[in-house]
CSV table of C-alpha atoms and ligand atoms in Angstrom, one decimal:
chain,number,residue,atom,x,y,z
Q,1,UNK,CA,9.1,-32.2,-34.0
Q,2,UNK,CA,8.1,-28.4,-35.1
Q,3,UNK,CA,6.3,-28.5,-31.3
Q,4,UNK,CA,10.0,-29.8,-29.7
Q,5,UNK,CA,11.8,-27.5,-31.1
Q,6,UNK,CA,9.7,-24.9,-30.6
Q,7,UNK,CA,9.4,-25.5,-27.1
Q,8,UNK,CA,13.3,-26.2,-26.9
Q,9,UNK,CA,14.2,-22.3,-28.4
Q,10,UNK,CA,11.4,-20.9,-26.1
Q,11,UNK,CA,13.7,-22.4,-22.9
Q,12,UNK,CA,16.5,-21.5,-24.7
Q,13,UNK,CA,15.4,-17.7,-25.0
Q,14,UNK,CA,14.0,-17.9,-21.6
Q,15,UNK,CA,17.3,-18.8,-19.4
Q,16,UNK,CA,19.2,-16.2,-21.7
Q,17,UNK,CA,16.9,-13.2,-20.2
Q,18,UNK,CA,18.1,-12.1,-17.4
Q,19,UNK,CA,15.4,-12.3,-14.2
Q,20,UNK,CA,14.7,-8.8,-13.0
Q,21,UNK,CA,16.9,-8.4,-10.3
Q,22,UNK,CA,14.2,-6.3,-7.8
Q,23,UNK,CA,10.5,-7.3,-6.9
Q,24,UNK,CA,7.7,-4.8,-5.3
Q,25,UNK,CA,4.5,-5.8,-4.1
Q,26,UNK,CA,2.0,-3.1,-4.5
Q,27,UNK,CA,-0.7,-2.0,-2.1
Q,28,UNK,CA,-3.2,0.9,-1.9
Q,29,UNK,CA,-5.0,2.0,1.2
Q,30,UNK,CA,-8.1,3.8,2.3
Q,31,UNK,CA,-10.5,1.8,-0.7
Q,32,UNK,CA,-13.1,2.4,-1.8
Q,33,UNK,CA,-11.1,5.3,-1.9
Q,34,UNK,CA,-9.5,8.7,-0.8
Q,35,UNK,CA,-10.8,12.4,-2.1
Q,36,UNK,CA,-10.4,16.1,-0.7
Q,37,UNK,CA,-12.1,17.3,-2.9
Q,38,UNK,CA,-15.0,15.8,-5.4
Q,39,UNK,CA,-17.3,13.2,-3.4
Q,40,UNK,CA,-20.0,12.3,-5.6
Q,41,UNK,CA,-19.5,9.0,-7.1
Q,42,UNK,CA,-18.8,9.6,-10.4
Q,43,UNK,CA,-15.2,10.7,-9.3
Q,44,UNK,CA,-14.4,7.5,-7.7
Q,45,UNK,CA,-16.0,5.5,-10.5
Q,46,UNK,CA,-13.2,7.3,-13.2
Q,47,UNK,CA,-10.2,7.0,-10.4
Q,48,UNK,CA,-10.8,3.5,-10.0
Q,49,UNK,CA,-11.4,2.7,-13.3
Q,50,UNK,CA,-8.1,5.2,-14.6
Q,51,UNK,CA,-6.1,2.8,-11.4
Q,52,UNK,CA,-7.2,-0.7,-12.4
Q,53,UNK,CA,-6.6,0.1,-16.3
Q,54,UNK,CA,-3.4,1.1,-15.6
Q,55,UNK,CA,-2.6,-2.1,-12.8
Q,56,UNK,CA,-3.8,-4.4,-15.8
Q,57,UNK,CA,-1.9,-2.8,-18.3
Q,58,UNK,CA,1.3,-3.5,-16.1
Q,59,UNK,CA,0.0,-7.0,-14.7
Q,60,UNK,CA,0.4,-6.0,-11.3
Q,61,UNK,CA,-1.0,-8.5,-8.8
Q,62,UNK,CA,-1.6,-5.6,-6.3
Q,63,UNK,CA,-3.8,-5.4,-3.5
Q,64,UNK,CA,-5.8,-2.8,-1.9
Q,65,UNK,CA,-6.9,-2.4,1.8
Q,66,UNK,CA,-10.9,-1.4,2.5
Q,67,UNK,CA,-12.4,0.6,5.1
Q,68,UNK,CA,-15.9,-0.6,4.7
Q,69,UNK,CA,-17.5,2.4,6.7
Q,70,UNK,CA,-16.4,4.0,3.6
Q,71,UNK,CA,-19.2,1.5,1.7
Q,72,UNK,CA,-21.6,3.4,3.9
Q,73,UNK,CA,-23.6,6.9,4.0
Q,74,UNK,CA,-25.7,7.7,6.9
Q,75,UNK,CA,-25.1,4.6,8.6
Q,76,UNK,CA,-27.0,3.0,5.2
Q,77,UNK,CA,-24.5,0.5,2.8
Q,78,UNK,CA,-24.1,3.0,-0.8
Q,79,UNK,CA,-24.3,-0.3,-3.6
Q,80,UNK,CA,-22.4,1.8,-5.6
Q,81,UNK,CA,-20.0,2.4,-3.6
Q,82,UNK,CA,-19.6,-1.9,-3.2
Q,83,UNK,CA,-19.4,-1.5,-6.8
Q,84,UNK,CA,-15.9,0.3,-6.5
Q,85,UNK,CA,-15.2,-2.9,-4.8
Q,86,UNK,CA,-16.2,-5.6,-6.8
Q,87,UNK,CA,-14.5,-3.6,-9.5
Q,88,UNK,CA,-11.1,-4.6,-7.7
Q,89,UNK,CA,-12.3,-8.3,-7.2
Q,90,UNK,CA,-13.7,-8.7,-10.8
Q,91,UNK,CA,-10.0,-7.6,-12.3
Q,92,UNK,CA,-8.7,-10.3,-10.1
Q,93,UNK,CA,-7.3,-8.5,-7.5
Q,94,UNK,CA,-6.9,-8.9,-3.8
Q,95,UNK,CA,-8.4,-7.1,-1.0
Q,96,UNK,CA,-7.5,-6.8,2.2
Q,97,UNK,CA,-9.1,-5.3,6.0
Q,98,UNK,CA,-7.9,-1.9,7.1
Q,99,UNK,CA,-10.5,-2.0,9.5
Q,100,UNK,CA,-13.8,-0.4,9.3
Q,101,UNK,CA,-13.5,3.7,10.6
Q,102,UNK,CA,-9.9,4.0,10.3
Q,103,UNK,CA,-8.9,3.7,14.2
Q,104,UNK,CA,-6.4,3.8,15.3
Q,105,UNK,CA,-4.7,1.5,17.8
Q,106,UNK,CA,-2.3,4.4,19.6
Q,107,UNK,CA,-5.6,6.2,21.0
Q,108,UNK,CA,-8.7,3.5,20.7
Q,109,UNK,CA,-8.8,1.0,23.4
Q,110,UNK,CA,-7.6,-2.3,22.2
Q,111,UNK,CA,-11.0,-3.8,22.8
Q,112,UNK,CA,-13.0,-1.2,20.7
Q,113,UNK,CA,-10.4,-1.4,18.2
Q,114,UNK,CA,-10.6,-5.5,17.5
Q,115,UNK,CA,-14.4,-4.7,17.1
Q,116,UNK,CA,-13.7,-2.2,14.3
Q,117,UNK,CA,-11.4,-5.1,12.4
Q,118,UNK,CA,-13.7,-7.7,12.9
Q,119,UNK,CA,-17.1,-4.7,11.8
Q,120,UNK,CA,-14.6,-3.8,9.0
Q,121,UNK,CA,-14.8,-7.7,7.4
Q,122,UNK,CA,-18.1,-9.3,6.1
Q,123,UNK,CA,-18.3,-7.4,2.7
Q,124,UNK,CA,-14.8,-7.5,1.8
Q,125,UNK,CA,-14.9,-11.1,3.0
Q,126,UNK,CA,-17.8,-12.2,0.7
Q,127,UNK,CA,-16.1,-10.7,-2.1
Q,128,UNK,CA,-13.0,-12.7,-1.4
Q,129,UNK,CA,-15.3,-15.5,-1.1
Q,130,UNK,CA,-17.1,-15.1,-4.1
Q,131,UNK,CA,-13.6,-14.5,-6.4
Q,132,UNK,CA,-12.6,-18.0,-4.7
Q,133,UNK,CA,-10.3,-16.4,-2.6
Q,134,UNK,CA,-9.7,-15.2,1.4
Q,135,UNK,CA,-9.9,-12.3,3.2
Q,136,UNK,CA,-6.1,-13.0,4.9
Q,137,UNK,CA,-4.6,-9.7,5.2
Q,138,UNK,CA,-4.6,-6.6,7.5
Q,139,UNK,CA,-2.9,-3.3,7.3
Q,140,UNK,CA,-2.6,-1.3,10.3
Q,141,UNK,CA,-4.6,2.5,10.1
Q,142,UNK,CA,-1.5,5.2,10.2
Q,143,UNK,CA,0.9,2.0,10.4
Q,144,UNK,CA,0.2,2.6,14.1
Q,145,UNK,CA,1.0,-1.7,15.6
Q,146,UNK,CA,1.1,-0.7,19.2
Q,147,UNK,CA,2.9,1.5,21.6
Q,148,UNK,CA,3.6,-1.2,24.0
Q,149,UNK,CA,5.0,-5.3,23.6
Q,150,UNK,CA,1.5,-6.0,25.6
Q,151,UNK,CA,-0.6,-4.7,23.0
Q,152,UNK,CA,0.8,-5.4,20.3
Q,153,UNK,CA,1.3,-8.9,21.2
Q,154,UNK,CA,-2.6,-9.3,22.0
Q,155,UNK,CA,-3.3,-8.0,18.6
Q,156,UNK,CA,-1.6,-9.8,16.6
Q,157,UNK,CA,-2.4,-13.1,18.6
Q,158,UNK,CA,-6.2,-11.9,18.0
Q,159,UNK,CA,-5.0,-11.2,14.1
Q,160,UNK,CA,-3.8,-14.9,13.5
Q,161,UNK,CA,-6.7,-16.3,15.5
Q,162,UNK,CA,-9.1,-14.5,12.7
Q,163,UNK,CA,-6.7,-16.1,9.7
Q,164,UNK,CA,-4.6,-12.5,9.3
Q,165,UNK,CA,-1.3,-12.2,8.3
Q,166,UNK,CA,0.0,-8.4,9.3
Q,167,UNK,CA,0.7,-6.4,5.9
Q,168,UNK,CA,4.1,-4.4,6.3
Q,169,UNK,CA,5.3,-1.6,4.2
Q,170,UNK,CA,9.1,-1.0,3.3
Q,171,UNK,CA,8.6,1.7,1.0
Q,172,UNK,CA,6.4,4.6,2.9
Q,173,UNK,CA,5.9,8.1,1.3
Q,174,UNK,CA,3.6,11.0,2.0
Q,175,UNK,CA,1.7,10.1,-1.6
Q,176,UNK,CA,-1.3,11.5,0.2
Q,177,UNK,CA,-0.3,14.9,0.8
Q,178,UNK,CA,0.7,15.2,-3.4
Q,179,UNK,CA,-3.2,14.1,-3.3
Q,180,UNK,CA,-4.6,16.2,-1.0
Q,181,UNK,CA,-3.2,19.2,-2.9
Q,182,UNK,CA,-4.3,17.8,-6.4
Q,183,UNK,CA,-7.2,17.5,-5.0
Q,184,UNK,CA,-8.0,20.5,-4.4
Q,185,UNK,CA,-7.0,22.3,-7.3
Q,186,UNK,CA,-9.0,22.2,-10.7
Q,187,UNK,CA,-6.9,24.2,-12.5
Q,188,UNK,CA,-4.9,21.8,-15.6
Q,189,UNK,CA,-1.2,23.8,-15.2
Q,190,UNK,CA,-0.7,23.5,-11.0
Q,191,UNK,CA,-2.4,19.9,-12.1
Q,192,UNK,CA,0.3,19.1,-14.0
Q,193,UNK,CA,3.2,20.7,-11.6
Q,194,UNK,CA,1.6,18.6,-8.6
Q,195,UNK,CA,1.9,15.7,-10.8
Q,196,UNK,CA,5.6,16.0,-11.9
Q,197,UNK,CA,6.5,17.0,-8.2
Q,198,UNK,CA,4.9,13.8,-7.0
Q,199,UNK,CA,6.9,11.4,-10.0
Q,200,UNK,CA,10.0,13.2,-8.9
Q,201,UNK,CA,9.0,12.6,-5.2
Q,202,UNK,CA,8.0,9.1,-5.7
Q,203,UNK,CA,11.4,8.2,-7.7
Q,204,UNK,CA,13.4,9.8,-5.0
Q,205,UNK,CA,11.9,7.5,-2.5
Q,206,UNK,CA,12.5,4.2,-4.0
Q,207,UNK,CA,15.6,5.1,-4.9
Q,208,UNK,CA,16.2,6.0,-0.9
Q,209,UNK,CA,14.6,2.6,-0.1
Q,210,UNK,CA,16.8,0.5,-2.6
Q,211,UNK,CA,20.0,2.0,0.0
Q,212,UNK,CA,18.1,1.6,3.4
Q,213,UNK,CA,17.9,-2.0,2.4
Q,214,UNK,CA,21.0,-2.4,1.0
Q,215,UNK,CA,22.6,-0.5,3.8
Q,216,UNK,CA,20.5,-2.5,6.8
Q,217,UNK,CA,20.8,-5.9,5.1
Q,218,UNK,CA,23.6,-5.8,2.2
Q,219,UNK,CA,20.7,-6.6,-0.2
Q,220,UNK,CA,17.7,-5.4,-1.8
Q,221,UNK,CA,14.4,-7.2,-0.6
Q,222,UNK,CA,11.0,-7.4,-2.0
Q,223,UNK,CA,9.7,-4.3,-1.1
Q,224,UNK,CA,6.1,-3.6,-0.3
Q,225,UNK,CA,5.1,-0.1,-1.5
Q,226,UNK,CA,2.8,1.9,0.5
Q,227,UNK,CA,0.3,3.8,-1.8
Q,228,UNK,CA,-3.5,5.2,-1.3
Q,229,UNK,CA,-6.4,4.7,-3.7
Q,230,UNK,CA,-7.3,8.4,-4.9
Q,231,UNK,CA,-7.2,10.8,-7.9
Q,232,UNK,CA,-3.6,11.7,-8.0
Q,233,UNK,CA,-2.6,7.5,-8.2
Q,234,UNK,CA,-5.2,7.2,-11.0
Q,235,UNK,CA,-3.3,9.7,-13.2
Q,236,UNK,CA,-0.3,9.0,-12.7
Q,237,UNK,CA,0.1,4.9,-11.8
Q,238,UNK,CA,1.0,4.3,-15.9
Q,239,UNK,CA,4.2,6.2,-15.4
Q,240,UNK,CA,5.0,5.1,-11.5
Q,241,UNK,CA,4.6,1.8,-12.8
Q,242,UNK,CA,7.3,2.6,-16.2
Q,243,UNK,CA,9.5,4.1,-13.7
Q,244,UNK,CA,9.6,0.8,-11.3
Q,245,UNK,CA,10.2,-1.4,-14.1
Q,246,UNK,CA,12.6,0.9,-15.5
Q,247,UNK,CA,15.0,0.2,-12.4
Q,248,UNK,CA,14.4,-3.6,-13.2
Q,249,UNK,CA,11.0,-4.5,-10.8
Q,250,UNK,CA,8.8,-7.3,-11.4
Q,251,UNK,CA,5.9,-6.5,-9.7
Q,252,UNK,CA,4.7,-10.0,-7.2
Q,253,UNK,CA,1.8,-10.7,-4.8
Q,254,UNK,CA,2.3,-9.5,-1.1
Q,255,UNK,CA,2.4,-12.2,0.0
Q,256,UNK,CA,5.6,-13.6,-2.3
Q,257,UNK,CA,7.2,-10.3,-1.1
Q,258,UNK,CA,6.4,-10.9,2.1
Q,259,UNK,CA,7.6,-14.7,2.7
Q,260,UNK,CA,11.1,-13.3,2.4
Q,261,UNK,CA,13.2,-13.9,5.5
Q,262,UNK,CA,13.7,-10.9,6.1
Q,263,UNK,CA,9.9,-10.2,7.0
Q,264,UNK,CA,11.0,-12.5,10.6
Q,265,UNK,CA,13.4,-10.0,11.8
Q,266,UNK,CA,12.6,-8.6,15.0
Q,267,UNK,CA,10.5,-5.5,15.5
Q,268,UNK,CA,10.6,-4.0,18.5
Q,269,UNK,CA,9.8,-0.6,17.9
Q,270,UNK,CA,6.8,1.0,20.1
Q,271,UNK,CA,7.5,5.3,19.1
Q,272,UNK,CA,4.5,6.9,18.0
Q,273,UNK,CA,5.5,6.8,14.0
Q,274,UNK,CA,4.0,4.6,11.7
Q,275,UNK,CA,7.1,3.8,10.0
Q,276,UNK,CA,8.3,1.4,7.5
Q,277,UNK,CA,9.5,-2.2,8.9
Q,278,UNK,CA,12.8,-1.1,7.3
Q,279,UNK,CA,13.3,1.7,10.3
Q,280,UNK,CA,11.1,-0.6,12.8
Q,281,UNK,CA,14.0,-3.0,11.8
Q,282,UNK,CA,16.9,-0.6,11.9
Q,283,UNK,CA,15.9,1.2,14.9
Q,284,UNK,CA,15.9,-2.8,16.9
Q,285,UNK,CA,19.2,-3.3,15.7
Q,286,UNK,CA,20.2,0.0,17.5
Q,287,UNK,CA,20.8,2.1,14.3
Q,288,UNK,CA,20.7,5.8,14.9
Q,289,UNK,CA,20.9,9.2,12.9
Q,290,UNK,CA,23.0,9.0,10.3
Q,291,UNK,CA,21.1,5.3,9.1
Q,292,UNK,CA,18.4,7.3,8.5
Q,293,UNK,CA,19.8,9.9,6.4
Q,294,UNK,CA,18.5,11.2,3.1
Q,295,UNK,CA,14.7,10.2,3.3
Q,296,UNK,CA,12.9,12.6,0.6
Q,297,UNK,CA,11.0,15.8,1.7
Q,298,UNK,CA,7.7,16.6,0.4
Q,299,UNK,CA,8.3,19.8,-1.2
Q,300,UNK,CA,6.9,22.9,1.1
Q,301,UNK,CA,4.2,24.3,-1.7
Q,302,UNK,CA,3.2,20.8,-1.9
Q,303,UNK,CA,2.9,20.4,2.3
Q,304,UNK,CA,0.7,23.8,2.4
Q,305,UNK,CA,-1.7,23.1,-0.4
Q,306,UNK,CA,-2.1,19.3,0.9
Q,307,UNK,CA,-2.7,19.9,4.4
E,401,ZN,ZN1,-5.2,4.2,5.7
């Protein structure tokens, strides 16, 4: 009876919280990871392990894209640097191809560039395999898909056939550049001031997100956030993560996000950006200038240092 009851006030409580009203999928690019500055392994040991503590601590189902001629030195596979890896497996995370140098599809023939996704998947597969899960996902280098319907079309015809789904982005940012300039300072007070730059930064752009969405389809969607594994992320994902949920997030798997209709809209976009599907969406429905308006800057003394 205790059991019943108990049971019936849990379901009570439950339908009188309110659901959060957004969801975010979050990814991270470039793993095993990103540095300017230190190289030497112990560096990406403590940023990976300073990132996953903080994606636990929040329960965020995120999933990060691996460029495994990153796994290699001299053309020789680093086991520690696999390690970094299986670090993101073991805390039950996904992982995802970003192919295996980094091409890019705007300038590497489309036959060189298949064979760098397909060199880019036996590690990362195995891992996948061995967490009892599959390697399903692939996130374009620079966002480039393609400069013309031709190529584009083959590659995502050569994607499916090899069991990928493509991995958008809604929410893109210039996170990188914050990194790059952290990077490459030691000192503990420009540190800091890079730091709260990049939070402001980062809370600008979601914010400038929320209204692209809401302007280009009356509603929010599940965003997919755009972020890159490196130093600055590991310091600072505790508080990104306080400030999403703070504007009502629930963080979801990409693929949830991603199964949202909106996802089927038509992208027929071929420029030279890698932008977010919101524009590549926008920019097919015929929206111009003032759509765009309002997209955050990085802050100059931020653009010099992280260049
Ligand atoms: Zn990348």
């Amino acid at each position: 009876m205790l059991t019943v009851l108990a049971t019936l006030v849990a379901a009570m409580v439950g339908a009188h919280q309110p659901a959060p009203a957004r969801q975010v999928a979050v990814t991270f690019d470039d793993l095993p990871g990103a540095s300017v500055g230190r190289l030497d392994i112990q560096h990406f040991q403590d940023f990976t392990s300073e990132l996953l503590g903080a994606l636990a601590r929040h329960r965020v189902p995120a999933i990060g894209f691996v460029n495994e001629g990153k796994l290699e030195a001299d053309g020789t596979l680093v086991a520690a640097r696999v390690a970094l890896l299986k670090q993101w497996a073991d805390a039950g995370l996904e992982l995802g191809n970003h192919s295996y140098s980094h091409g890019d599809l705007h300038t590497m023939p489309l036959e060189t560039f298949k064979q760098d996704v397909i060199r880019g998947e036996p590690i990362t597969k195995r891992l996948m395999t061995d967490a009892q899960k599959s390697l399903r996902f692939f996130r374009h280098p620079f966002l480039h898909t393609g400069r013309d319907a031709a190529t584009r079309g083959a590659f995502e015809t050569f994607l499916r056939e090899r069991g990928y789904r493509v991995a958008p982005v809604t929410i893109d940012n210039y996170d990188y550049t914050f990194a790059r300039a952290y990077d490459r300072t030691s000192h503990g007070a420009e540190r800091r001031r890079i730091v709260d730059a990049y939070l402001s930064y980062m809370t600008s752009v979601v914010s400038y997100y929320e209204q692209q969405s809401q302007l280009l389809l009356g509603r929010e969607l599940p965003q997919v956030l755009l972020l890159h594994a490196n130093a600055l992320n590991g310091r600072t994902f505790d508080t990104l993560a306080r400030m999403l949920q703070g504007r009502g997030y629930a963080f979801v798997p990409l693929d949830t996000a991603i199964n949202d209709p909106a996802y089927n809209r038509p992208d027929e976009y071929y420029g030279a950006g890698g932008i977010t599907w919101l524009h590549r969406w926008a920019l097919t429905e015929g929206k111009r200038g003032a759509y765009f308006a309002g997209e955050p800057a990085v802050p100059a003394w931020i653009a010099q240092a992280g260049w």
